[in-house]
CSV table of C-alpha atoms in Angstrom, one decimal:
chain,number,residue,atom,x,y,z
A,1,MET,CA,6.9,56.0,-3.0
A,2,THR,CA,10.5,54.9,-3.1
A,3,PRO,CA,11.3,52.7,0.0
A,4,ASP,CA,14.1,53.9,2.3
A,5,ILE,CA,16.7,51.7,4.0
A,6,ASP,CA,14.8,51.5,7.3
A,7,HIS,CA,11.6,50.5,5.6
A,8,ILE,CA,13.3,47.7,3.6
A,9,SER,CA,15.2,46.4,6.6
A,10,ARG,CA,12.0,46.2,8.7
A,11,GLN,CA,10.3,44.4,5.8
A,12,ILE,CA,13.1,41.8,5.7
A,13,ILE,CA,13.3,41.4,9.5
A,14,ASP,CA,9.5,40.9,9.7
A,15,ALA,CA,9.5,38.3,6.9
A,16,ALA,CA,12.5,36.4,8.3
A,17,THR,CA,11.0,36.1,11.8
A,18,GLY,CA,11.3,32.5,13.0
A,19,ILE,CA,13.1,31.3,9.8
A,20,PRO,CA,16.5,29.7,10.3
A,21,ARG,CA,17.9,31.1,7.0
A,22,TYR,CA,16.3,33.9,4.9
A,23,ILE,CA,18.0,34.7,1.6
A,24,VAL,CA,17.5,38.1,-0.1
A,25,ALA,CA,18.7,38.7,-3.7
A,26,LEU,CA,19.7,42.3,-4.4
A,27,ALA,CA,20.2,42.6,-8.2
A,28,GLY,CA,20.9,45.5,-10.4
A,29,PRO,CA,23.0,46.6,-13.4
A,30,PRO,CA,26.7,47.5,-13.2
A,31,GLY,CA,27.1,50.8,-11.4
A,32,ALA,CA,23.8,50.7,-9.6
A,33,GLY,CA,25.4,50.6,-6.2
A,34,LYS,CA,24.8,47.0,-5.2
A,35,SER,CA,27.8,46.6,-3.0
A,36,TYR,CA,27.1,49.9,-1.2
A,37,ARG,CA,23.4,49.2,-0.8
A,38,SER,CA,23.9,45.6,0.4
A,39,GLU,CA,26.3,46.6,3.1
A,40,GLN,CA,24.1,49.5,4.1
A,41,LEU,CA,21.1,47.1,4.3
A,42,CYS,CA,23.1,44.6,6.2
A,43,ALA,CA,24.2,47.2,8.7
A,44,ALA,CA,20.6,48.4,9.2
A,45,ILE,CA,19.5,44.9,9.9
A,46,ASN,CA,22.4,44.2,12.3
A,47,GLN,CA,21.6,47.4,14.1
A,48,GLN,CA,18.2,45.9,15.1
A,49,LEU,CA,19.4,42.2,15.2
A,50,PRO,CA,23.1,42.3,16.1
A,51,GLY,CA,25.2,39.8,14.2
A,52,GLN,CA,22.2,38.2,12.3
A,53,ALA,CA,22.9,39.5,8.8
A,54,GLY,CA,25.6,38.9,6.3
A,55,VAL,CA,26.4,39.7,2.6
A,56,VAL,CA,27.5,37.3,-0.2
A,57,PRO,CA,28.8,39.2,-3.3
A,58,MET,CA,28.2,37.5,-6.6
A,59,ASP,CA,31.4,39.0,-8.0
A,60,GLY,CA,33.4,36.5,-5.9
A,61,TYR,CA,32.3,33.9,-8.5
A,62,HIS,CA,34.1,35.5,-11.4
A,63,PHE,CA,36.1,33.0,-13.3
A,64,ASP,CA,39.8,33.7,-12.9
A,65,ASN,CA,41.6,35.6,-15.7
A,66,ALA,CA,43.7,32.5,-16.4
A,67,VAL,CA,40.5,30.5,-16.9
A,68,LEU,CA,38.9,33.0,-19.2
A,69,GLY,CA,42.0,33.4,-21.4
A,70,GLU,CA,42.8,36.1,-23.9
A,71,ALA,CA,39.7,35.6,-26.0
A,72,GLN,CA,37.2,35.9,-23.2
A,73,LEU,CA,39.0,38.3,-20.9
A,74,PRO,CA,37.6,41.5,-22.6
A,75,LEU,CA,34.1,40.1,-21.9
A,76,LYS,CA,34.7,39.6,-18.2
A,77,GLY,CA,31.6,40.7,-16.4
A,78,ALA,CA,29.2,39.1,-18.9
A,79,PRO,CA,27.0,36.2,-17.6
A,80,HIS,CA,29.1,33.4,-19.0
A,81,THR,CA,32.2,34.7,-17.2
A,82,PHE,CA,30.8,33.7,-13.8
A,83,ASP,CA,30.8,30.3,-12.0
A,84,VAL,CA,27.0,30.2,-11.6
A,85,ASP,CA,27.0,26.6,-10.7
A,86,GLY,CA,29.4,27.3,-7.8
A,87,LEU,CA,27.2,30.1,-6.7
A,88,ARG,CA,24.1,27.8,-6.8
A,89,VAL,CA,25.9,25.2,-4.7
A,90,ASP,CA,26.9,27.7,-2.1
A,91,LEU,CA,23.4,29.1,-1.9
A,92,GLU,CA,22.1,25.5,-1.4
A,93,ARG,CA,24.6,25.1,1.5
A,94,LEU,CA,23.5,28.4,2.9
A,95,ARG,CA,19.8,27.4,2.6
A,96,ARG,CA,20.5,24.2,4.6
A,97,ALA,CA,21.6,26.4,7.6
A,98,ASP,CA,23.5,23.5,9.2
A,99,GLN,CA,27.1,24.9,9.2
A,100,ALA,CA,29.1,28.0,8.5
A,101,VAL,CA,29.8,28.5,4.8
A,102,ALA,CA,32.9,30.1,3.3
A,103,VAL,CA,32.3,32.2,0.2
A,104,PRO,CA,34.7,33.9,-2.2
A,105,VAL,CA,35.0,37.7,-2.5
A,106,PHE,CA,36.3,39.7,-5.4
A,107,ASP,CA,39.3,42.0,-5.0
A,108,ARG,CA,38.6,44.7,-7.6
A,109,PRO,CA,42.1,46.4,-7.4
A,110,LEU,CA,43.7,43.0,-8.0
A,111,ASP,CA,41.0,41.9,-10.5
A,112,LEU,CA,40.7,38.5,-8.9
A,113,ALA,CA,38.5,36.4,-6.6
A,114,ARG,CA,39.8,35.3,-3.2
A,115,ALA,CA,38.5,31.9,-2.3
A,116,GLY,CA,37.1,31.6,1.2
A,117,GLY,CA,37.3,35.3,1.6
A,118,ARG,CA,34.2,35.6,3.8
A,119,LEU,CA,32.5,33.3,6.3
A,120,ILE,CA,28.8,33.3,6.7
A,121,ARG,CA,28.1,32.0,10.2
A,122,LEU,CA,25.1,30.1,11.4
A,123,GLU,CA,23.9,33.0,13.5
A,124,GLN,CA,23.8,35.2,10.3
A,125,ARG,CA,20.4,33.8,9.4
A,126,ILE,CA,19.6,36.7,7.0
A,127,VAL,CA,21.8,36.6,4.0
A,128,ILE,CA,21.9,39.3,1.3
A,129,VAL,CA,23.2,38.1,-2.0
A,130,GLU,CA,24.2,41.0,-4.3
A,131,GLY,CA,25.0,40.8,-8.0
A,132,ASN,CA,24.1,41.8,-11.6
A,133,TYR,CA,22.5,38.6,-12.8
A,134,LEU,CA,20.8,37.1,-9.8
A,135,LEU,CA,17.4,37.5,-11.5
A,136,LEU,CA,18.5,36.7,-15.0
A,137,ASP,CA,15.9,34.7,-17.0
A,138,ARG,CA,18.4,32.5,-18.8
A,139,PRO,CA,19.4,28.8,-18.5
A,140,ILE,CA,21.4,28.0,-15.3
A,141,TRP,CA,20.8,31.4,-13.9
A,142,ARG,CA,17.1,30.9,-13.5
A,143,ASP,CA,17.9,27.8,-11.3
A,144,LEU,CA,18.8,30.3,-8.6
A,145,GLN,CA,15.3,31.6,-8.2
A,146,PRO,CA,13.9,28.9,-5.8
A,147,LEU,CA,16.8,29.7,-3.5
A,148,PHE,CA,15.7,33.3,-2.8
A,149,ASP,CA,13.1,34.2,-0.3
A,150,TRP,CA,12.7,37.8,-1.5
A,151,THR,CA,14.1,39.7,-4.5
A,152,LEU,CA,15.1,43.4,-4.9
A,153,MET,CA,16.2,45.2,-8.1
A,154,LEU,CA,18.0,48.5,-8.0
A,155,ASP,CA,16.4,50.9,-10.5
A,156,VAL,CA,18.9,53.5,-11.7
A,157,ASP,CA,18.7,55.7,-14.8
A,158,ASP,CA,21.1,54.9,-17.7
A,159,ASP,CA,22.8,58.3,-17.6
A,160,VAL,CA,23.6,57.9,-13.9
A,161,LEU,CA,25.0,54.4,-14.5
A,162,ALA,CA,27.2,55.7,-17.3
A,163,GLN,CA,28.6,58.6,-15.1
A,164,ARG,CA,29.3,56.2,-12.3
A,165,LEU,CA,31.0,53.6,-14.5
A,166,VAL,CA,33.2,56.1,-16.2
A,167,ALA,CA,34.3,57.5,-12.8
A,168,ARG,CA,35.0,53.9,-11.6
A,169,TRP,CA,37.3,53.1,-14.6
A,170,LEU,CA,39.1,56.4,-14.2
A,171,ALA,CA,39.7,55.7,-10.5
A,172,MET,CA,41.2,52.3,-11.5
A,173,GLY,CA,43.7,54.0,-13.7
A,174,GLN,CA,42.1,54.0,-17.2
A,175,ASP,CA,42.6,57.1,-19.3
A,176,HIS,CA,39.4,58.9,-20.3
A,177,ALA,CA,39.1,57.3,-23.7
A,178,GLY,CA,39.5,53.8,-22.2
A,179,ALA,CA,37.0,54.6,-19.5
A,180,ILE,CA,34.4,55.7,-22.0
A,181,GLU,CA,35.0,52.7,-24.2
A,182,ARG,CA,34.8,50.2,-21.3
A,183,THR,CA,31.6,51.8,-20.0
A,184,HIS,CA,29.7,51.9,-23.3
A,185,GLN,CA,31.1,48.9,-25.1
A,186,LYS,CA,31.0,46.6,-22.1
A,187,ASP,CA,29.3,47.7,-18.9
A,188,MET,CA,26.3,49.4,-20.4
A,189,LEU,CA,25.6,46.4,-22.6
A,190,ASN,CA,25.5,44.2,-19.5
A,191,ALA,CA,23.3,46.8,-17.9
A,192,GLN,CA,20.7,46.6,-20.6
A,193,LEU,CA,20.7,42.8,-20.3
A,194,VAL,CA,20.0,43.1,-16.6
A,195,LYS,CA,17.2,45.6,-17.2
A,196,THR,CA,15.5,43.8,-20.0
A,197,GLY,CA,16.4,40.1,-19.4
A,198,SER,CA,15.6,39.7,-15.7
A,199,PHE,CA,12.6,38.3,-13.8
A,200,SER,CA,10.4,40.9,-12.2
A,201,PRO,CA,11.6,41.4,-8.6
A,202,ASP,CA,9.4,41.4,-5.5
A,203,GLN,CA,10.3,45.0,-5.2
A,204,TYR,CA,12.2,47.7,-7.1
A,205,TRP,CA,14.5,50.0,-5.1
A,206,ARG,CA,15.3,53.3,-6.6
């Protein structure tokens, strides 16, 4: 049976009882709905435990376009275009639960990360980290695994992902041909990497 949002939120709340900081990884391919599901899950937890949950988006750790340069910019969104060491350090700071931690957030319309765009406060002891490669079984990325208490993977069919991704690029101003190309020559390649190259999660969420 596919778990619903209430079931998962109760699971997390029960598991986090008495723990100063409980970190959940919510992974999934591009277009799976990670941002939506993480905010939905955070809201469900906060409805039961007001002010105790927060979200850290992995997209905030994109390298800036100026850092990537012309050669790497077309590959933006692939694993090597993220500051995974910076993410790991922030997760370690969150794990210590001894102070508020400022984390970056990604501004999609501007295509850039805003440093210190979100503050995870001490009272937000349940932290949902969402991103494509959180469970990736590759050097550096796999170093994140000990920092997660529980892991979720969004399971979405490829045809649904492609439809969503094309719609996303169109909404961002791409013409139809460009949206199709970016979806199939970039995003869906990354989606297959997530699906085939990640550690098995504690739970799949369809």
